[in-house]
Coordinates of C-alpha atoms and ligand atoms in Angstrom, one line a residue:
X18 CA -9.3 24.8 -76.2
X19 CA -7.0 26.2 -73.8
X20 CA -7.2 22.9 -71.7
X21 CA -6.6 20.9 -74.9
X22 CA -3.1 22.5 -75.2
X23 CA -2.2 22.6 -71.9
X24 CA -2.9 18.5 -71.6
X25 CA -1.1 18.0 -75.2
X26 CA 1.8 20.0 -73.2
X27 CA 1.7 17.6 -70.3
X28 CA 1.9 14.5 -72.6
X29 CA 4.5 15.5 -74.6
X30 CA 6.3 16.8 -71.7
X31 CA 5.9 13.3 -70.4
X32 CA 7.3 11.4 -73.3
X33 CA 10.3 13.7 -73.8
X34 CA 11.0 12.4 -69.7
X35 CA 10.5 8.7 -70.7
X36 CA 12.5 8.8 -73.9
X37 CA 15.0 10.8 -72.0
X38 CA 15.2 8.5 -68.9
X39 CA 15.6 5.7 -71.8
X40 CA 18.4 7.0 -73.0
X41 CA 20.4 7.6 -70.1
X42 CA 19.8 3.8 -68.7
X43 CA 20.6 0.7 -71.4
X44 CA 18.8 -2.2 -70.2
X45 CA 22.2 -4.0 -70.4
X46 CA 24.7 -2.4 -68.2
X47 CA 28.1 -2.1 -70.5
X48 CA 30.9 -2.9 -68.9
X49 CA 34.4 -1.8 -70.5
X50 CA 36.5 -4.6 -71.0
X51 CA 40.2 -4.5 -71.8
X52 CA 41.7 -6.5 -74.9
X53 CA 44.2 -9.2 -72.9
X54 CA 47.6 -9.3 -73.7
X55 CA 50.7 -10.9 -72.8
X56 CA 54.3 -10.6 -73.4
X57 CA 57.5 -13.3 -72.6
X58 CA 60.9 -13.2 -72.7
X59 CA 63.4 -15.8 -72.1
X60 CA 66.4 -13.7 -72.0
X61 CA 68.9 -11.5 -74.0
X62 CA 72.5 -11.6 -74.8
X63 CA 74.8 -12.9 -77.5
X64 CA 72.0 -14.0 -79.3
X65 CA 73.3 -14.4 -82.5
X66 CA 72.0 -16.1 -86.5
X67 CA 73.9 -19.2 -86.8
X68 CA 74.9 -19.4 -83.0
X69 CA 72.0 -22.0 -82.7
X70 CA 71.4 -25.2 -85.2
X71 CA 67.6 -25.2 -86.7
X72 CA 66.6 -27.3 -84.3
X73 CA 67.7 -25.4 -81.1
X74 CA 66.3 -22.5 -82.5
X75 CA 63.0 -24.5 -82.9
X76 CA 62.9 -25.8 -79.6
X77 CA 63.3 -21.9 -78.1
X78 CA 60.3 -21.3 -80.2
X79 CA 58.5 -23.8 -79.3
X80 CA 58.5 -23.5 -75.3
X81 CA 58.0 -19.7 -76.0
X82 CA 55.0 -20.6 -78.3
X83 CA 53.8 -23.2 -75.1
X84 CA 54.6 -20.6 -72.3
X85 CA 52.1 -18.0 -74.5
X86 CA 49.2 -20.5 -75.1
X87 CA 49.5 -21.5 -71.2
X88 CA 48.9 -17.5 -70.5
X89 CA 46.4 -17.2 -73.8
X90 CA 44.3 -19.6 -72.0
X91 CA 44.0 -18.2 -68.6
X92 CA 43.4 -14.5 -70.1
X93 CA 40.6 -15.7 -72.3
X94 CA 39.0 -17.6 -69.8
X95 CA 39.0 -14.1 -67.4
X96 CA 42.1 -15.0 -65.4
X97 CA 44.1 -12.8 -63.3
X98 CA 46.6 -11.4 -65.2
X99 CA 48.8 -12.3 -61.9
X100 CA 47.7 -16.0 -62.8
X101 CA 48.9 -15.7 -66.2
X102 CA 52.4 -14.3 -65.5
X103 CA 52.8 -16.9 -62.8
X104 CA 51.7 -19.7 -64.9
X105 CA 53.3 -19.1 -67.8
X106 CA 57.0 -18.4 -65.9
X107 CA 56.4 -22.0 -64.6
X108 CA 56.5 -23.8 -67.9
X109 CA 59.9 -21.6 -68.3
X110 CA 60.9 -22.7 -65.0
X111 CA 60.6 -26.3 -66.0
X112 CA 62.1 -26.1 -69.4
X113 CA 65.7 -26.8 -69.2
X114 CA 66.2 -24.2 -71.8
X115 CA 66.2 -21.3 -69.9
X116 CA 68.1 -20.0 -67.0
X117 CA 65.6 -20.4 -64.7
X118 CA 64.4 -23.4 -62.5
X119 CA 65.6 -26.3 -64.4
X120 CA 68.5 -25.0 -66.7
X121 CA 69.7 -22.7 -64.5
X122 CA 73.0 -21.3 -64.4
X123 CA 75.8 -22.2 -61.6
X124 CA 77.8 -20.0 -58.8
X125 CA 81.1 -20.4 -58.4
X126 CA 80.5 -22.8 -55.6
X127 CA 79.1 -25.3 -58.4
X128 CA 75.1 -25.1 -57.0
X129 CA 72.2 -23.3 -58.4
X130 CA 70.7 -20.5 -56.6
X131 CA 67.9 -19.3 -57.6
X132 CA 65.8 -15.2 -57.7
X133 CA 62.1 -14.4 -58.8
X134 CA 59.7 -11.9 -58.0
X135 CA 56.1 -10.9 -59.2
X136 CA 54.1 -7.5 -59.2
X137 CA 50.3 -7.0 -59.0
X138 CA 49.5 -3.8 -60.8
X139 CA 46.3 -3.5 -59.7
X140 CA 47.3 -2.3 -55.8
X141 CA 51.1 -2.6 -56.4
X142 CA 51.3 -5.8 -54.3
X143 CA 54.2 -7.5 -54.9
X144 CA 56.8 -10.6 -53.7
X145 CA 60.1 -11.6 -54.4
X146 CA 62.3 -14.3 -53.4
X147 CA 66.7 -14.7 -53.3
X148 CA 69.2 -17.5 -53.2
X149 CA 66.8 -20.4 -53.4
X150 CA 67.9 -23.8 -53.4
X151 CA 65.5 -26.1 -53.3
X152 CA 61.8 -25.1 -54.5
X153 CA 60.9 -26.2 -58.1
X154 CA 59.0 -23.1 -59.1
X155 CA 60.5 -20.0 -57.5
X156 CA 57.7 -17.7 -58.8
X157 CA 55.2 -19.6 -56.9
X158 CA 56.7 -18.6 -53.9
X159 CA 57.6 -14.9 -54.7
X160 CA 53.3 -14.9 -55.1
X161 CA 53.1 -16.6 -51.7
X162 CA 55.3 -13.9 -50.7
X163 CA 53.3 -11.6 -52.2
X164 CA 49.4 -12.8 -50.9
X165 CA 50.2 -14.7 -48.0
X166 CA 53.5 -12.7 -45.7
X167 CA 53.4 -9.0 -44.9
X168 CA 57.2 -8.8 -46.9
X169 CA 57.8 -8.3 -49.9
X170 CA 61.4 -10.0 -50.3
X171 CA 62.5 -12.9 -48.9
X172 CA 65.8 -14.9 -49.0
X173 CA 67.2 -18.6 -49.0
X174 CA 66.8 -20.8 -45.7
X175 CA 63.9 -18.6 -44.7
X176 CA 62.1 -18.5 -48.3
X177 CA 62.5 -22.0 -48.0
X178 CA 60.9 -22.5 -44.5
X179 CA 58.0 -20.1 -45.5
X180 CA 57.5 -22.1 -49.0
X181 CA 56.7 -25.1 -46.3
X182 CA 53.9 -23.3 -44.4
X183 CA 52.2 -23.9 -48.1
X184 CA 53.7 -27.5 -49.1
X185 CA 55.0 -25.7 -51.9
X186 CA 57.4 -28.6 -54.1
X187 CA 61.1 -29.0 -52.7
X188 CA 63.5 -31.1 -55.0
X189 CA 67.4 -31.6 -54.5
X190 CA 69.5 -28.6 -55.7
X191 CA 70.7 -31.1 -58.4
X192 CA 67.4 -31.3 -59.9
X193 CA 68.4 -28.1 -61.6
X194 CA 72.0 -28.6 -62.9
X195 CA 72.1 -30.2 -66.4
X196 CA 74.9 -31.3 -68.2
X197 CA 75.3 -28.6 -70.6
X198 CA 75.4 -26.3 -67.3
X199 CA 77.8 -28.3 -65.3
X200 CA 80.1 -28.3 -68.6
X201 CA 79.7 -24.2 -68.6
X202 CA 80.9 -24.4 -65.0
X203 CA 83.9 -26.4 -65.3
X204 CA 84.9 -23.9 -68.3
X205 CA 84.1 -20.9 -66.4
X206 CA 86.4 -22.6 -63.4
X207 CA 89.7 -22.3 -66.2
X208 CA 88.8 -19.6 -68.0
X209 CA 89.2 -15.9 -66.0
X210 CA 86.6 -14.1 -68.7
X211 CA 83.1 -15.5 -69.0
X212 CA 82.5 -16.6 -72.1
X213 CA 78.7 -17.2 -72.6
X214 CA 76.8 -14.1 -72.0
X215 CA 73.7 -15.3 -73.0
X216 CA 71.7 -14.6 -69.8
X217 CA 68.8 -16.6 -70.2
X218 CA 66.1 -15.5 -67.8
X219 CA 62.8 -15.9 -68.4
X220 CA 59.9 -13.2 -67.5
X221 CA 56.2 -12.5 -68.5
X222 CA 54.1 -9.3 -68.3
X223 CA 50.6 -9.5 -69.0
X224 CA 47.0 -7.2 -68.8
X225 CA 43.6 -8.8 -68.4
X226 CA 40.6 -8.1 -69.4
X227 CA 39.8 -6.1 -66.1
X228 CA 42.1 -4.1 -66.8
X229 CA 45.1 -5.1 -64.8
X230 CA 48.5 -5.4 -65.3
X231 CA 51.2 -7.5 -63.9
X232 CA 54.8 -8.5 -64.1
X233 CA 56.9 -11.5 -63.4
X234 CA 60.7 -12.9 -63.5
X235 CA 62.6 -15.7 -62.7
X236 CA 66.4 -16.1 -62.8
X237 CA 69.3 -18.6 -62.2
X238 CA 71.2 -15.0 -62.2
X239 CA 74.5 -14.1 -63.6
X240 CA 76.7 -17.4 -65.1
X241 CA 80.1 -17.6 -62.8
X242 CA 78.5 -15.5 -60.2
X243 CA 79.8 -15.6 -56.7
X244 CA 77.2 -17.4 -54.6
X245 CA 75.1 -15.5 -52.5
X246 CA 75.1 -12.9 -54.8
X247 CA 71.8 -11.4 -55.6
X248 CA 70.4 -9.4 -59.1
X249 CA 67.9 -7.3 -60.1
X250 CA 65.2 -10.0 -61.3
X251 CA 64.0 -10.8 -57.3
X252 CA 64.1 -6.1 -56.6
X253 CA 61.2 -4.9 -57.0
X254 CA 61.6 -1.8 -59.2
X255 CA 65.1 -3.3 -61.0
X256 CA 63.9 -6.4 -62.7
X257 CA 59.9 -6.4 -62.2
X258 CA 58.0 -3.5 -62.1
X259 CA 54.0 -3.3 -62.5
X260 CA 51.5 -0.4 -62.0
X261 CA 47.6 -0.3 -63.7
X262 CA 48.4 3.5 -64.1
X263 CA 51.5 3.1 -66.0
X264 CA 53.3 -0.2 -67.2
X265 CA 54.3 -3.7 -66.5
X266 CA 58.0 -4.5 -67.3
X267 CA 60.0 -7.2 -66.7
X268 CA 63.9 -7.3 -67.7
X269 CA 67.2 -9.4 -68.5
X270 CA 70.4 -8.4 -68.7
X271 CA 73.7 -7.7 -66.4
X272 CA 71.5 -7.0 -63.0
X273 CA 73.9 -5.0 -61.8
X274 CA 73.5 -2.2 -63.7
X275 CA 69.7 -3.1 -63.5
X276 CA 70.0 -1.9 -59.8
X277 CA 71.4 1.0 -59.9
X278 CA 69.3 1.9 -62.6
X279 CA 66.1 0.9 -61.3
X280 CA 65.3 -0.1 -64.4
X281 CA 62.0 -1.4 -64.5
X282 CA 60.6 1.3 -62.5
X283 CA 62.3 4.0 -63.9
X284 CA 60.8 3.2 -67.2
X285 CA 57.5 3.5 -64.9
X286 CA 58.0 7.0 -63.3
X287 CA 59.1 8.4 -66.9
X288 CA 56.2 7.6 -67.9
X289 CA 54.1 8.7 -64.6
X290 CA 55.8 12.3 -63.9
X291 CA 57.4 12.8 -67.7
X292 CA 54.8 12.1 -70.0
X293 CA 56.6 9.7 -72.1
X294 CA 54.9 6.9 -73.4
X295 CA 55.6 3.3 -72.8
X296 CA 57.9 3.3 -76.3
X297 CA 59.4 6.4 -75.2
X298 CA 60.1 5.6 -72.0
X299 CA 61.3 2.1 -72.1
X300 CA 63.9 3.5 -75.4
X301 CA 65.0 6.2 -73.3
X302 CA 66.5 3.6 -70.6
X303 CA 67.4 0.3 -73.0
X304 CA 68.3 2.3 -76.0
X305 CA 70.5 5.2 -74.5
X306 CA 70.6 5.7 -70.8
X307 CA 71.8 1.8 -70.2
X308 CA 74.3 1.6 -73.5
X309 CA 76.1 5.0 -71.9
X310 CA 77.1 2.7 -69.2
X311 CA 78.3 -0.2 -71.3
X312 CA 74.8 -2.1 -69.6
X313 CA 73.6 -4.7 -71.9
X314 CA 70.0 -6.3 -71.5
X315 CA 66.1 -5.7 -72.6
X316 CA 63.1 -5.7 -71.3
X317 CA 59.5 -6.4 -71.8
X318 CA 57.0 -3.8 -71.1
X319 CA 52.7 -3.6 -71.5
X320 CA 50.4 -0.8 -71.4
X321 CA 46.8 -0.1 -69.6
X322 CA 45.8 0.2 -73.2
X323 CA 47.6 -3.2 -74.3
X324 CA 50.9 -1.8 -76.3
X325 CA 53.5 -3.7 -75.9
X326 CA 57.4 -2.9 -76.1
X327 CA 60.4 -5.6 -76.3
X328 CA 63.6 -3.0 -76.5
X329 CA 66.8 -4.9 -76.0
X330 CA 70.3 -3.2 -76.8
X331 CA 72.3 -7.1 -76.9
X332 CA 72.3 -9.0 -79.9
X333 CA 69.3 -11.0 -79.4
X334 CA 66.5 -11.2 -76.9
X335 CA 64.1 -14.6 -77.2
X336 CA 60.5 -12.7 -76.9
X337 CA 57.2 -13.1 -77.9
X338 CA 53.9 -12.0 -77.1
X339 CA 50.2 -12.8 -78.1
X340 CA 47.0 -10.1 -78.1
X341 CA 43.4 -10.9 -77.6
X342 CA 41.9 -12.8 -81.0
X343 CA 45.5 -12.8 -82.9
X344 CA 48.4 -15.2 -83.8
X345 CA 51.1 -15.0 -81.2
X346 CA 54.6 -13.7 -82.7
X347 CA 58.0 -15.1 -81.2
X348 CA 61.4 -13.8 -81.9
X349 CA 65.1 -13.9 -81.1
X350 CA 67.0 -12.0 -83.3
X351 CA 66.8 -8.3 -83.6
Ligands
LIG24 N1 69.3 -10.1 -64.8 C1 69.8 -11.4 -64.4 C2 70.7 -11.2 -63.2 O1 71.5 -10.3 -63.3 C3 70.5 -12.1 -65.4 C4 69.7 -12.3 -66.7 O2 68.9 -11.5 -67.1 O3 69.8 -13.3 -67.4 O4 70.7 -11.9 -62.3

């Protein structure tokens, strides 16, 4: 009897092991994924109902719409989310709409000159490029910058001279100028205020579905500025900002005050050493530290866990953005 119950003992013993040891180890390893998102702007300002016909407003909407499948794509298809931003700031670049690449704005000199500059939140990689004349797609090179130079910022004849190590596209600085820009020039050149204070550049955060974040922008800069000039959009920490444990933002607006603000990453480091979350954090700077100083602009910001903020304290602010399995959403207007 006695070694009846002790073998019962042993096999039960034994099953509670196997079960256990089932348990414990799925026969299909589950790996976390992140729902993607992404998030574009095109610029804020005097962005006003009625400033645009229908079919302006349309074509805005349109490219946004275009820019957002471009990224949509690459996320779903378990791109980088450093892919997405770039790829999706090049069909900005190209689009004459936008005051960036083709489009962009003029310096008192009458050329274009041109800042960008991306962020890889994943080891905080990043690369930024200022005052270039001559290479289509500026945030192609800030990512050379970025994976291929030990910088992090480069600038004009020496950008340019790097971009050729890679056969990166050069076109004529007039490639960039259209008509509706030269005609804002020669009006800037009689008129001492500045009139149109749209600003027009174009940015992108996105996350992936690894989990990492990243943050792009691309700039003519400042209408009327004085060339050589440089703004936030190409500073690391002012315009672009990204960090897997915090945020990716990228912003618009007068750069100056984006500078001096560190913008972008001080939305980051309330949220790293204050607690704030990304809503908190990003209101905190757009909605009153920025407005104290008379500083108009917005940004765009994502989350690790895929929220997404658009604050702007101008008028307007063309945005949109697009989450993993939904319709995307574009805006101008507040
Ligand atoms: N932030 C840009 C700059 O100051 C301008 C803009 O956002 O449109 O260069």
């Amino acid at each position: 009897m006695k070694t009846i119950i002790s073998y019962l003992t042993l096999i039960i013993i034994l099953i509670s092991i196997i079960s256990c040891k089932d348990n414990k180890q799925p026969n299909n390893k589950t790996i976390q994924k992140s729902k993607f998102a992404l998030v574009v702007h095109g610029g804020a300002g005097s962005i006003t109902k009625g400033k645009y016909s229908i079919e302006k407003e349309n074509e805005y909407k349109n490219k946004l719409e275009e820019a957002l499948k471009v990224g949509y794509e690459i996320l779903n298809a378990n791109g980088s989310s450093v892919d997405a931003v770039e790829s999706v700031i090049r069909v900005l670049e190209d689009s004459p709409l936008f005051n960036s690449g083709k489009g962009a704005v003029l310096t008192d000199l009458g050329d274009v000159e041109l800042d960008a500059s991306i962020m890889d939140g994943k080891n905080i990689n990043a690369g930024g490029v200022a005052g270039i004349k001559h290479i289509k797609n500026p945030i192609t090179l800030a990512r050379f910058v970025m994976e291929h130079s030990p910088h992090v910022l480069m600038f004009g004849s020496g950008a340019e001279t790097f971009a050729d190590e890679f056969g990166l596209q050069k076109v004529d600085n007039n490639y960039f100028k259209t008509e509706e820009r030269i005609n804002q020039f020669n009006k800037n050149k009689t008129s001492a205020k500045i009139k149109d204070s749209k600003f027009g550049t174009v940015g992108c955060v996105a996350l992936d579905k690894n989990g990492n974040l990243a943050a792009g922008t691309s700039t003519g800069g400042m209408s009327g500025k004085k060339f050589g000039r440089v703004g936030d959009s190409p500073i690391i920490g002012a315009g672009t900002y990204a960090n897997n444990n915090t945020c990716a933002i990228s912003a618009t607006g007068h750069g100056e005050y984006f500078i001096r603000n560190v913008v972008a990453y001080d939305i980051s480091a309330l949220m790293e050493y204050k607690g704030l979350n990304l809503k908190e954090a990003s209101d905190q700077v757009i909605k009153y530290k920025l407005p104290k100083q008379n500083a108009s602009g917005g940004i765009i910001g994502i989350d690790k866990n895929g929220n997404i903020v658009m604050p702007f304290n101008t008028d307007g602010m063309f945005r949109g953005f697009i989450k993993e399995g939904e319709k995307s959403n574009v805006s101008n207007y507040k």
